[in-house]
Backbone as XML, in Angstrom:
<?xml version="1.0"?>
<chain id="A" units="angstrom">
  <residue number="1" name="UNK">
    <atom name="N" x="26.701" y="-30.915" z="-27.279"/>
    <atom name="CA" x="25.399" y="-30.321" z="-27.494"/>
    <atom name="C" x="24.881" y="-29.824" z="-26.140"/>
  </residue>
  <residue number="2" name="UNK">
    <atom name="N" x="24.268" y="-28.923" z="-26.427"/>
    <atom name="CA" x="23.917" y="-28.000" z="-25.057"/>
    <atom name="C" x="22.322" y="-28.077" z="-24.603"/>
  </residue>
  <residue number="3" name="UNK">
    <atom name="N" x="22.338" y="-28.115" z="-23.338"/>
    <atom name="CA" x="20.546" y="-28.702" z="-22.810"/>
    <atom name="C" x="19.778" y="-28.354" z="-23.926"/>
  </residue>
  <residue number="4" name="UNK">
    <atom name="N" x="20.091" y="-26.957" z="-24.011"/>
    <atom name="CA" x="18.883" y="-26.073" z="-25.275"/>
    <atom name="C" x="18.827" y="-26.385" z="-26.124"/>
  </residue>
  <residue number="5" name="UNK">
    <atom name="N" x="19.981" y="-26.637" z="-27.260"/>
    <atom name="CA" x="20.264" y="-26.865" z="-28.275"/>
    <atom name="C" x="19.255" y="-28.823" z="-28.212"/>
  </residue>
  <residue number="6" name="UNK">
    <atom name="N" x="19.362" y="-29.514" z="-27.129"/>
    <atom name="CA" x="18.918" y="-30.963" z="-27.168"/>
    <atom name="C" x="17.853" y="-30.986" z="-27.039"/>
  </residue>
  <residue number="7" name="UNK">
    <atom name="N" x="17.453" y="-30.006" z="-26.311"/>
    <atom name="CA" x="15.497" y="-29.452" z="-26.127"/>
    <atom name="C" x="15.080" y="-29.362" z="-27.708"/>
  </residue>
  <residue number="8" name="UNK">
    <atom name="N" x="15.937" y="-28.533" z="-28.190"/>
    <atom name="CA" x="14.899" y="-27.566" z="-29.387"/>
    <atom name="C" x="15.039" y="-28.826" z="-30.045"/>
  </residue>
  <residue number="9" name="UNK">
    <atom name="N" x="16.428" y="-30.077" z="-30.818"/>
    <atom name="CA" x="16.014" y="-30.698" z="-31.411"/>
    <atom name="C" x="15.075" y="-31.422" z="-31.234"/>
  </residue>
  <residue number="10" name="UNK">
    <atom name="N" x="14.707" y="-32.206" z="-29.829"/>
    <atom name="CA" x="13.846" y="-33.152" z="-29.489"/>
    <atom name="C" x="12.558" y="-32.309" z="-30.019"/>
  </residue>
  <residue number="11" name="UNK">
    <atom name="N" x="12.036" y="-31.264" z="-29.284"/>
    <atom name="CA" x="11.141" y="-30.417" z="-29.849"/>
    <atom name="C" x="10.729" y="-30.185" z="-31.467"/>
  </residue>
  <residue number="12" name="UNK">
    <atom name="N" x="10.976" y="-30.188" z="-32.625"/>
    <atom name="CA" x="11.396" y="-30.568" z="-33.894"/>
    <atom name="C" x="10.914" y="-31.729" z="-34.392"/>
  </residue>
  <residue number="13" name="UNK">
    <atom name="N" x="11.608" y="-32.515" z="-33.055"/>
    <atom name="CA" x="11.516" y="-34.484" z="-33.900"/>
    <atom name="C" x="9.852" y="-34.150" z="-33.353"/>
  </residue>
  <residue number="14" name="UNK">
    <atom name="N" x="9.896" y="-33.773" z="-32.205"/>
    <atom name="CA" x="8.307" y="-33.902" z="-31.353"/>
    <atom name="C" x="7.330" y="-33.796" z="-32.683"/>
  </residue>
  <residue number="15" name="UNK">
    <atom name="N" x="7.345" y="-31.976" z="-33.648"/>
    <atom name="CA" x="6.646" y="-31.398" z="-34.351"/>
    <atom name="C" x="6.337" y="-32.376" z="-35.339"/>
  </residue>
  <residue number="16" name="UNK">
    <atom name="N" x="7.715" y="-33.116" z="-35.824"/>
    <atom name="CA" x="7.627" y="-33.819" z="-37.441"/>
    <atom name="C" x="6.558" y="-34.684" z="-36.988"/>
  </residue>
  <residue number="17" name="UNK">
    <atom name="N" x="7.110" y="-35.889" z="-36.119"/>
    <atom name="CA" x="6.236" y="-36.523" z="-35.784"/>
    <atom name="C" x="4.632" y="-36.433" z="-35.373"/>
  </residue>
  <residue number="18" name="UNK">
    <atom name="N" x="4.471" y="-35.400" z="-34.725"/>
    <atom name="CA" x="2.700" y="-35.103" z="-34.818"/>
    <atom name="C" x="2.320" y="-34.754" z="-35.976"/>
  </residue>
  <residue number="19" name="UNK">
    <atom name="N" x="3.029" y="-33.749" z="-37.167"/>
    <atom name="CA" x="2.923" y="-33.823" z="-38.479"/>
    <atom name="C" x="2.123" y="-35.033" z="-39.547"/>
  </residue>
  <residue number="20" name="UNK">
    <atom name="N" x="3.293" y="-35.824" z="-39.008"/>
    <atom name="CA" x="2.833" y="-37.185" z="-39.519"/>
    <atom name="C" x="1.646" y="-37.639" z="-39.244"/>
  </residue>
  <residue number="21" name="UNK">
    <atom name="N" x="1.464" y="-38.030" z="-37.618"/>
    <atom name="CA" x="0.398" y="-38.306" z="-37.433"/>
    <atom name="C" x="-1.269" y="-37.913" z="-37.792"/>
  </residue>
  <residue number="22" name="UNK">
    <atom name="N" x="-1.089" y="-36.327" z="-37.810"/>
    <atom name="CA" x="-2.491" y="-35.709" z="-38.301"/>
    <atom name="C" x="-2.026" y="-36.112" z="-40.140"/>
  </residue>
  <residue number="23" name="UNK">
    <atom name="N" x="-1.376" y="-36.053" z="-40.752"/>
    <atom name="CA" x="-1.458" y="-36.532" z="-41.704"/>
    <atom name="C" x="-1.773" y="-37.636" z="-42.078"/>
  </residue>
  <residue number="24" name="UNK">
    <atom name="N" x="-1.462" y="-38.800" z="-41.868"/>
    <atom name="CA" x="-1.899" y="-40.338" z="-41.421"/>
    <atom name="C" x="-3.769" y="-40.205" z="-41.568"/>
  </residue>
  <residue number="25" name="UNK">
    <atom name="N" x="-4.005" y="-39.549" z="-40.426"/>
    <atom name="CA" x="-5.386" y="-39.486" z="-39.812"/>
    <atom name="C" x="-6.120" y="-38.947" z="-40.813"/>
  </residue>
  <residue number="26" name="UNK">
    <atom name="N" x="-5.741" y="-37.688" z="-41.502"/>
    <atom name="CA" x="-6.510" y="-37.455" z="-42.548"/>
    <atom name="C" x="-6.822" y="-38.033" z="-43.525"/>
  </residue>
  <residue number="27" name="UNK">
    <atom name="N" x="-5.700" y="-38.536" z="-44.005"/>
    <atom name="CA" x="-5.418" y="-39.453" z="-45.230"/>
    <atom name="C" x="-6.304" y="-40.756" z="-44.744"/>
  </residue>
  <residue number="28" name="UNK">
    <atom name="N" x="-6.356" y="-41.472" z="-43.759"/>
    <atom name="CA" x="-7.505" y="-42.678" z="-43.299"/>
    <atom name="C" x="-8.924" y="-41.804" z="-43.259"/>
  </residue>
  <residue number="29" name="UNK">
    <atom name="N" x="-9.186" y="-40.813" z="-42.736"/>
    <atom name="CA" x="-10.118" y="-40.172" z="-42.592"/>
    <atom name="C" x="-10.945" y="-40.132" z="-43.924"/>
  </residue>
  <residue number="30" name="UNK">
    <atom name="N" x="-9.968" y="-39.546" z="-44.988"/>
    <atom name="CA" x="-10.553" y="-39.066" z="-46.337"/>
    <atom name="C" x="-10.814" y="-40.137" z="-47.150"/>
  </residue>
  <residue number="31" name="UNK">
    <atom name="N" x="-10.103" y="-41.312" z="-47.156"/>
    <atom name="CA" x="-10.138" y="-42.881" z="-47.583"/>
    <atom name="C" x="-12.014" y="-43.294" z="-47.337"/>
  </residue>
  <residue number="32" name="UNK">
    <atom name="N" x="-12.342" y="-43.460" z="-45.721"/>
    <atom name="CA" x="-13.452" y="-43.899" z="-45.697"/>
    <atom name="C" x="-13.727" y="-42.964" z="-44.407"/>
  </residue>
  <residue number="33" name="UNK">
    <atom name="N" x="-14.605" y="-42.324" z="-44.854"/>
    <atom name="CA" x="-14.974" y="-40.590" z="-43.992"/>
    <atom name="C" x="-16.485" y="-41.391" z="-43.041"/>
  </residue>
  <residue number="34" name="UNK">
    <atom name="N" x="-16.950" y="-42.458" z="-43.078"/>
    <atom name="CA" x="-17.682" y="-43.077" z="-42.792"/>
    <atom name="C" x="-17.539" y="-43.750" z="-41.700"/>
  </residue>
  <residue number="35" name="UNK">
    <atom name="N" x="-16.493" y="-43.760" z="-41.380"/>
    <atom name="CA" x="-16.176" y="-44.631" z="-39.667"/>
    <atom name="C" x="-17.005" y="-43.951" z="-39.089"/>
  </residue>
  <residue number="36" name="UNK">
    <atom name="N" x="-17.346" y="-44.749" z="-37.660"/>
    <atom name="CA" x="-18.548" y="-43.642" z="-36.974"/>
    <atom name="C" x="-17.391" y="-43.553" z="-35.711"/>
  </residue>
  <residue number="37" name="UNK">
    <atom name="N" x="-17.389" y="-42.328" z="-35.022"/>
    <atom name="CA" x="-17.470" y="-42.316" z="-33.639"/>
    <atom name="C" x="-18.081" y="-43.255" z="-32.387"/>
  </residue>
  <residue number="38" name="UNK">
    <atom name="N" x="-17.757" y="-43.381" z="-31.473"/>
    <atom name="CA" x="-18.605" y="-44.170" z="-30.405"/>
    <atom name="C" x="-18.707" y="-43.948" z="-28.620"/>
  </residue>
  <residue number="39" name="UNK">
    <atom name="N" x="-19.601" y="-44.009" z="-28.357"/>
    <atom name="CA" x="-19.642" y="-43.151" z="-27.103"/>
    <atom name="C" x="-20.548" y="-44.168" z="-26.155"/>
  </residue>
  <residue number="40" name="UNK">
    <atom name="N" x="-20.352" y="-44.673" z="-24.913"/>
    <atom name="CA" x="-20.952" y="-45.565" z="-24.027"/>
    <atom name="C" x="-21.708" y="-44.741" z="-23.020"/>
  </residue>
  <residue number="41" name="UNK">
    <atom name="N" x="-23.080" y="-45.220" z="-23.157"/>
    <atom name="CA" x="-23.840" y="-44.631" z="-22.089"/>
    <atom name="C" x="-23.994" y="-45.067" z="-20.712"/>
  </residue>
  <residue number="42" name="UNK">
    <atom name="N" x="-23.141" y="-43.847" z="-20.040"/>
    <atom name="CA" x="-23.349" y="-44.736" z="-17.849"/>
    <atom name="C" x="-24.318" y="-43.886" z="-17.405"/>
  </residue>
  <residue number="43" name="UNK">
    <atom name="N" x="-24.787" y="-43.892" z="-16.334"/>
    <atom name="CA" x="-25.643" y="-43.985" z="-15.572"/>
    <atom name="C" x="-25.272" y="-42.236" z="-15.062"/>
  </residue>
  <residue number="44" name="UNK">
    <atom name="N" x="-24.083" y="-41.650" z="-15.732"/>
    <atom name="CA" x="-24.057" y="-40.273" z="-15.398"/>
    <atom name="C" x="-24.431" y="-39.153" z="-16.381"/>
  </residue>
  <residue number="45" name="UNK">
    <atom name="N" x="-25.204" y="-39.692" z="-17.352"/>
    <atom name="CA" x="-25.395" y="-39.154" z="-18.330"/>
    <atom name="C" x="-27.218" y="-38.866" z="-18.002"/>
  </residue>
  <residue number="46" name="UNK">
    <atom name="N" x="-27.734" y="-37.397" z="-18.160"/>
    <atom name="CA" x="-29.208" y="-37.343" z="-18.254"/>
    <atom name="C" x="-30.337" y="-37.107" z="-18.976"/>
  </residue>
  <residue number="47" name="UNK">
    <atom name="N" x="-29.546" y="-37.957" z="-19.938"/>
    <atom name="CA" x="-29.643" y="-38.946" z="-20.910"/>
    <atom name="C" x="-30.513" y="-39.849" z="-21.558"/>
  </residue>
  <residue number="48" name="UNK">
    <atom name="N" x="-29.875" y="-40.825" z="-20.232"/>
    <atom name="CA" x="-30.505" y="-42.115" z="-20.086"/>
    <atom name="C" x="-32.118" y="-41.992" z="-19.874"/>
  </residue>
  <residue number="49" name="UNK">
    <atom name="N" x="-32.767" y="-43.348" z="-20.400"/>
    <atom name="CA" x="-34.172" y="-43.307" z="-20.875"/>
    <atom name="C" x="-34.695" y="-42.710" z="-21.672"/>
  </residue>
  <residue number="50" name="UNK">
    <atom name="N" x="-34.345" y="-41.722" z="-21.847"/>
    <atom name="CA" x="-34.664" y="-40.730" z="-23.091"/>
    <atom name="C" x="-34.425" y="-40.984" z="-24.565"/>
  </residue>
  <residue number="51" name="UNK">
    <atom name="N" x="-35.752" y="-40.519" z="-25.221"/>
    <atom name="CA" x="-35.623" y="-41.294" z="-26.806"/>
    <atom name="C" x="-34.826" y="-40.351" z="-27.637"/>
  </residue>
  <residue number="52" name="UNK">
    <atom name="N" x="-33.888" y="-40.412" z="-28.664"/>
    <atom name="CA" x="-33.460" y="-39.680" z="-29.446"/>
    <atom name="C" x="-34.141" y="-38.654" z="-30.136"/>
  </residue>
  <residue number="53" name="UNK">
    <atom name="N" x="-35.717" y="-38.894" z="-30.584"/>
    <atom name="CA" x="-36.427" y="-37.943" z="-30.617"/>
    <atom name="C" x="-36.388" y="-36.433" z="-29.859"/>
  </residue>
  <residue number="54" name="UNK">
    <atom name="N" x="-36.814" y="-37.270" z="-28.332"/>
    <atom name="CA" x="-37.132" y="-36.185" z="-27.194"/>
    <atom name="C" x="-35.886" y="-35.263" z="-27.350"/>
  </residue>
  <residue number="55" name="UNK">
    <atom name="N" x="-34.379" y="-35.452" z="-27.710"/>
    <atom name="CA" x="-33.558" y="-35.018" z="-26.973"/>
    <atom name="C" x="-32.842" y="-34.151" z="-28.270"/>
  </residue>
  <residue number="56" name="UNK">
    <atom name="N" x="-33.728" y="-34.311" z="-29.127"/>
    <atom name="CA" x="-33.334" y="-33.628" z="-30.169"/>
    <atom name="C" x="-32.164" y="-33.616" z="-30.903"/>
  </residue>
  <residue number="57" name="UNK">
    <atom name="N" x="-31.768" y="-34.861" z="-30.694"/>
    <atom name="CA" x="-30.404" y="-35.090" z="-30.914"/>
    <atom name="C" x="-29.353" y="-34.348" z="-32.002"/>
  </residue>
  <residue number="58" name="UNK">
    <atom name="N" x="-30.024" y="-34.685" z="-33.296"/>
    <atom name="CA" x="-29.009" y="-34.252" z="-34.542"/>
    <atom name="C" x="-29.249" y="-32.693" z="-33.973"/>
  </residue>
  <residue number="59" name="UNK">
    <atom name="N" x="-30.672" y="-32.110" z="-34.035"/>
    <atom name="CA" x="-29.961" y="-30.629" z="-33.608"/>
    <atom name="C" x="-29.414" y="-29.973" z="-32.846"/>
  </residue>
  <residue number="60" name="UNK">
    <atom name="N" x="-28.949" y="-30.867" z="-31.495"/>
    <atom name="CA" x="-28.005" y="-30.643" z="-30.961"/>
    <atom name="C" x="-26.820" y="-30.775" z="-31.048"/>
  </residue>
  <residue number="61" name="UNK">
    <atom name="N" x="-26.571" y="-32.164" z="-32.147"/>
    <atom name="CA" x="-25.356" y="-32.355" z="-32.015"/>
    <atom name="C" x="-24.999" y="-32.248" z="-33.228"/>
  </residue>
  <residue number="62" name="UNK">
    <atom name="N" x="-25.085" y="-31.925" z="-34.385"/>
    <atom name="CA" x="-25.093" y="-32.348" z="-35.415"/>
    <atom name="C" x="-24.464" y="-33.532" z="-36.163"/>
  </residue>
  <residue number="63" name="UNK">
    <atom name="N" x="-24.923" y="-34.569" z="-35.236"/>
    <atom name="CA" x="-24.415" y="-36.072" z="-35.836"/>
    <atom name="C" x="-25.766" y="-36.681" z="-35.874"/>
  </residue>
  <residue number="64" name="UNK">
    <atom name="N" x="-25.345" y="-38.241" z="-36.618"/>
    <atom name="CA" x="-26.528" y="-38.723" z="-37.128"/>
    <atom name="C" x="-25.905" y="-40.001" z="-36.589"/>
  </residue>
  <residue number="65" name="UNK">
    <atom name="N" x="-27.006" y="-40.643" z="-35.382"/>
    <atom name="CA" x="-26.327" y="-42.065" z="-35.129"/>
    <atom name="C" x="-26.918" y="-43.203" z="-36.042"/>
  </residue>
  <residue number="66" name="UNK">
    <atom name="N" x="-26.170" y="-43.931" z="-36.341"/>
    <atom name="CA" x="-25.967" y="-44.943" z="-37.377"/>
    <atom name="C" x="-26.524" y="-46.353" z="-37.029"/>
  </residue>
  <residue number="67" name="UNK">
    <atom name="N" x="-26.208" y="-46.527" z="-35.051"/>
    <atom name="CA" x="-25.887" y="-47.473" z="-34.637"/>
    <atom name="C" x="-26.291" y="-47.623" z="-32.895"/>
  </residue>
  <residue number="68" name="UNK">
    <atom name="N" x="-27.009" y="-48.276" z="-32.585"/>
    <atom name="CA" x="-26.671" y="-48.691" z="-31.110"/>
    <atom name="C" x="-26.313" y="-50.125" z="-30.562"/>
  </residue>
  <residue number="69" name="UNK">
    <atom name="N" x="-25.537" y="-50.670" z="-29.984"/>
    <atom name="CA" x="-24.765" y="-51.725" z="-29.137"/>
    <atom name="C" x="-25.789" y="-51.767" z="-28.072"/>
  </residue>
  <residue number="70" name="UNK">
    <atom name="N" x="-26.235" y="-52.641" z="-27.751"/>
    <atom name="CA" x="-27.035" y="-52.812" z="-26.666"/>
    <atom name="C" x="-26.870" y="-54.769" z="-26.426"/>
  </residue>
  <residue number="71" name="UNK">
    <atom name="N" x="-25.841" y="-54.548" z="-25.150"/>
    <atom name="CA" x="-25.471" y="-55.917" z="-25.145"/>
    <atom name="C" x="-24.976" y="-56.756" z="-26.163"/>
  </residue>
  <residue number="72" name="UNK">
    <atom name="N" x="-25.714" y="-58.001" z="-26.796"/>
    <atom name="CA" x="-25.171" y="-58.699" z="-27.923"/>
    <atom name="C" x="-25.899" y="-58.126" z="-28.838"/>
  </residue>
  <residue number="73" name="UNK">
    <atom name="N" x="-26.585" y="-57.105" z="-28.833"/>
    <atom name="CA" x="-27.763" y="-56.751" z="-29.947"/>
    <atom name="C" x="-26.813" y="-55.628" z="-30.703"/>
  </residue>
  <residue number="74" name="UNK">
    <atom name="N" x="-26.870" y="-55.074" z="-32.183"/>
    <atom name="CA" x="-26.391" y="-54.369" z="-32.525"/>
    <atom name="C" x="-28.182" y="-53.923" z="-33.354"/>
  </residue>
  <residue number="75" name="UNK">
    <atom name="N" x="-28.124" y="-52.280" z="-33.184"/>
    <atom name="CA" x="-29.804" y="-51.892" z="-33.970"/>
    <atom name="C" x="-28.738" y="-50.499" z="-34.886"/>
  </residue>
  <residue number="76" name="UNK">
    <atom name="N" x="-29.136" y="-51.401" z="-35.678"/>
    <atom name="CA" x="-28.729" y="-50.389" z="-36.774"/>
    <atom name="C" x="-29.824" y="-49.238" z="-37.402"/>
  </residue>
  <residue number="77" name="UNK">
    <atom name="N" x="-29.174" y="-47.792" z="-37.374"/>
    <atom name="CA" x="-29.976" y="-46.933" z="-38.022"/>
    <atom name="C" x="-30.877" y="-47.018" z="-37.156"/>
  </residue>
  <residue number="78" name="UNK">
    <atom name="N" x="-31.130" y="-47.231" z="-35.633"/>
    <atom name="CA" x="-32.379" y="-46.983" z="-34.600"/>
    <atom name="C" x="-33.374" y="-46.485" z="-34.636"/>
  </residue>
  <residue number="79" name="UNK">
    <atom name="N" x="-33.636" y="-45.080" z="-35.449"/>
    <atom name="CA" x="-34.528" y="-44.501" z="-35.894"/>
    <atom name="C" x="-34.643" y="-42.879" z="-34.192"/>
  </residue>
  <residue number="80" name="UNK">
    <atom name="N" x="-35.733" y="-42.466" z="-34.305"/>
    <atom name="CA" x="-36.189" y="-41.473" z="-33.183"/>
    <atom name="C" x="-36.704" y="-41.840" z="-32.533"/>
  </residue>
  <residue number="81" name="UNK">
    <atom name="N" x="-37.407" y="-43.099" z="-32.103"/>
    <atom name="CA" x="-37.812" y="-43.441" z="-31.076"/>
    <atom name="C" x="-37.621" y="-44.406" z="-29.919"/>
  </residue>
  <residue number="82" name="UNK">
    <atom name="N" x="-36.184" y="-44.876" z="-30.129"/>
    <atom name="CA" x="-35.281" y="-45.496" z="-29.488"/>
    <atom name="C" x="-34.991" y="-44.492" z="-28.432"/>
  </residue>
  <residue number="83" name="UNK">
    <atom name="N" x="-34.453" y="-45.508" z="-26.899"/>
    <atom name="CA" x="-34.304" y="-44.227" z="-26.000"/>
    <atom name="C" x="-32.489" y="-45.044" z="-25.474"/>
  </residue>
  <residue number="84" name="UNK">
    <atom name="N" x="-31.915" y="-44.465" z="-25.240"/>
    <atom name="CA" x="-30.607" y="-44.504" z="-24.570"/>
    <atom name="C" x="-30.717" y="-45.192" z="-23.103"/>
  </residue>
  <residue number="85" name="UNK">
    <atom name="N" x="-30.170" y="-46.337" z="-23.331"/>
    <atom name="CA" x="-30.152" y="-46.956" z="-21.675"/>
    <atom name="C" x="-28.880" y="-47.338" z="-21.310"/>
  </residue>
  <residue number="86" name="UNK">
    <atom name="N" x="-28.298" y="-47.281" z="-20.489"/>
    <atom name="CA" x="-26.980" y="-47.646" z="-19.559"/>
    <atom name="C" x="-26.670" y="-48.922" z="-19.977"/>
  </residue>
  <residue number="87" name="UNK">
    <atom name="N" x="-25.196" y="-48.808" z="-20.387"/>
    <atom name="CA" x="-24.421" y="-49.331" z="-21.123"/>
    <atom name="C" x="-24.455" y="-49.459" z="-22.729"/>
  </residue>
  <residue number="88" name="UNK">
    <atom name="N" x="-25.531" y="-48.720" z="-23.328"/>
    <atom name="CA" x="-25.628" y="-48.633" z="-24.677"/>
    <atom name="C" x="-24.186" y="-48.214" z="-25.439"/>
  </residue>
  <residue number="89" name="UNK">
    <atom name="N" x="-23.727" y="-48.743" z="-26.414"/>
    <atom name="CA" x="-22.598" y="-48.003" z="-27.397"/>
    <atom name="C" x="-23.301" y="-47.073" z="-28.831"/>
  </residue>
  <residue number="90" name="UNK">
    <atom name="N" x="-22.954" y="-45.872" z="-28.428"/>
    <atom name="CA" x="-23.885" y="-45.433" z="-29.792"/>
    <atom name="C" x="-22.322" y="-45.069" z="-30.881"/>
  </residue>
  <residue number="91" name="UNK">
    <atom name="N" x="-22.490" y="-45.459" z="-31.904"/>
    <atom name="CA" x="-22.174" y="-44.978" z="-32.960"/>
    <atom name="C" x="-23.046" y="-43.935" z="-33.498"/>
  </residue>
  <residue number="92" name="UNK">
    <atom name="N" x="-21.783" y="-43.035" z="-34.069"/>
    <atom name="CA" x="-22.631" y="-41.635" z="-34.569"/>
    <atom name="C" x="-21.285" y="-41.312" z="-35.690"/>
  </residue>
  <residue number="93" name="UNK">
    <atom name="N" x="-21.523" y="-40.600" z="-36.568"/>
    <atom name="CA" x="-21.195" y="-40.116" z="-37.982"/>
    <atom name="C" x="-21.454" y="-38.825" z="-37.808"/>
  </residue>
  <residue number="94" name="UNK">
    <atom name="N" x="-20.346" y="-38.044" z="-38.043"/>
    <atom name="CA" x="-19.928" y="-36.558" z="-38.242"/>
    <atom name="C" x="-18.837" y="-35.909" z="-38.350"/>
  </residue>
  <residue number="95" name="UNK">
    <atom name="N" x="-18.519" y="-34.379" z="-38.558"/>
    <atom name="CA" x="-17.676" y="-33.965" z="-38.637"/>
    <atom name="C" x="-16.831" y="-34.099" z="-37.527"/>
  </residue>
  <residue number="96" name="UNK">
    <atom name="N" x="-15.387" y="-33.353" z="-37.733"/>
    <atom name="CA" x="-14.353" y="-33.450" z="-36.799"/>
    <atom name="C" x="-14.424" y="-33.104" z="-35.609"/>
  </residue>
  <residue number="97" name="UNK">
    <atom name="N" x="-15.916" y="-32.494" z="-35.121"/>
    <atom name="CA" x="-16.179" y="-31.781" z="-34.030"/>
    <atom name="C" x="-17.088" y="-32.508" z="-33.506"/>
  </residue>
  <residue number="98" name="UNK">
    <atom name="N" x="-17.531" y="-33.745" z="-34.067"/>
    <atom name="CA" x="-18.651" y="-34.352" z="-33.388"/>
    <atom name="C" x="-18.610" y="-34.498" z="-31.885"/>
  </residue>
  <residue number="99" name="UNK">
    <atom name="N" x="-17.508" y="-35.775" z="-32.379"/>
    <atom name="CA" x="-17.277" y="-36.457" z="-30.802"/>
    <atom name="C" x="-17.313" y="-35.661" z="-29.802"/>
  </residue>
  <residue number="100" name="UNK">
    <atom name="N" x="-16.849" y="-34.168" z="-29.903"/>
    <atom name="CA" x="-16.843" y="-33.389" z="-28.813"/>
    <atom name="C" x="-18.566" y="-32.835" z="-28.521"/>
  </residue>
  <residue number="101" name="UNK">
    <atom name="N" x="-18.982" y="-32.613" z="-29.392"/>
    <atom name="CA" x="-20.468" y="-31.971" z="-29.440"/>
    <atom name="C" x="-20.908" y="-33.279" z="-28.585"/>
  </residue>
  <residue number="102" name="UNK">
    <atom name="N" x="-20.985" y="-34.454" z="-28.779"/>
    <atom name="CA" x="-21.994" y="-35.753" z="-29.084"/>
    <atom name="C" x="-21.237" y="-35.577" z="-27.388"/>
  </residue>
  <residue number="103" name="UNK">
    <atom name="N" x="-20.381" y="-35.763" z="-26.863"/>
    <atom name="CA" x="-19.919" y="-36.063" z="-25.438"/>
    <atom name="C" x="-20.349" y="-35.258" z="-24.850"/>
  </residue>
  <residue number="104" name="UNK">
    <atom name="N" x="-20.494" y="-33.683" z="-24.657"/>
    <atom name="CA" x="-20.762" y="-32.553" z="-24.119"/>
    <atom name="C" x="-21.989" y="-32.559" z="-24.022"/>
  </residue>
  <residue number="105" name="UNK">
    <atom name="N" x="-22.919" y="-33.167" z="-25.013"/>
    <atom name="CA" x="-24.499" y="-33.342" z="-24.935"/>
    <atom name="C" x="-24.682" y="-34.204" z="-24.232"/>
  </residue>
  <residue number="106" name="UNK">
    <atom name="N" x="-24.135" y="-35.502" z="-23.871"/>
    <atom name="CA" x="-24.767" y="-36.419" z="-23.117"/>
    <atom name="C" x="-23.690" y="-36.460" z="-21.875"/>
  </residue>
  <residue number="107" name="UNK">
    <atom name="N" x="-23.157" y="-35.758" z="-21.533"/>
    <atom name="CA" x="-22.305" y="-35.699" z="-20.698"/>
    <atom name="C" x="-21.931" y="-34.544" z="-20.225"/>
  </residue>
  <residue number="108" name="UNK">
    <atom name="N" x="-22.900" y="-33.464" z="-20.089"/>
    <atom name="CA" x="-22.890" y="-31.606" z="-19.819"/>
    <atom name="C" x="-21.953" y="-31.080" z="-18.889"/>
  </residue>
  <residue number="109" name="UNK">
    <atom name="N" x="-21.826" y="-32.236" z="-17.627"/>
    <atom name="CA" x="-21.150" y="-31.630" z="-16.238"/>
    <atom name="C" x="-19.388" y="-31.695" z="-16.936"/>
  </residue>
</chain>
């Protein structure tokens, strides 16, 4: 078998296999579409202190957080007047594009 010929198969096995995987993912995805995303707030985010209200969140991002982690505390469904403080874990619920929206908003640079 020839370099190329060992490339293209490996290349192939590469394809099936990511195949699989986004298949997998969907199939868990479509099962319970409800998992949330999660994103930790540091001290580089400008962000922080700021209430979900102020920052307009869902219309920026179009996610809806579910959830904040704050130490041993878990506040479910927080509401808009909760503000984001360093080291918070937010859970958020959305489409396949969230996580990227939801990171890019609190994380611009």
């Amino acid at each position: 078998m020839t370099s190329i010929q060992k490339q293209h198969h490996e290349l192939i096995n590469l394809q099936d296999k990511a195949k699989q995987l986004i298949s997998r993912t969907e199939h868990y995805r479509s099962v319970n579409p409800f998992i949330p995303y999660q994103l930790e707030m540091t001290a580089e985010s400008p962000c922080i202190h700021q209430t979900v209200q102020a920052l307009n969140f869902w219309q920026n991002t179009s996610s809806t957080i579910v959830g904040i982690r704050r130490g041993n505390e878990l506040l479910l469904s927080p509401g808009p007047y909760v503000s984001f403080e360093e080291g918070d874990i937010i859970y958020f619920v959305g489409n396949d594009e969230s996580f990227a929206r939801v990171q890019s908003f609190l994380y611009p640079n």
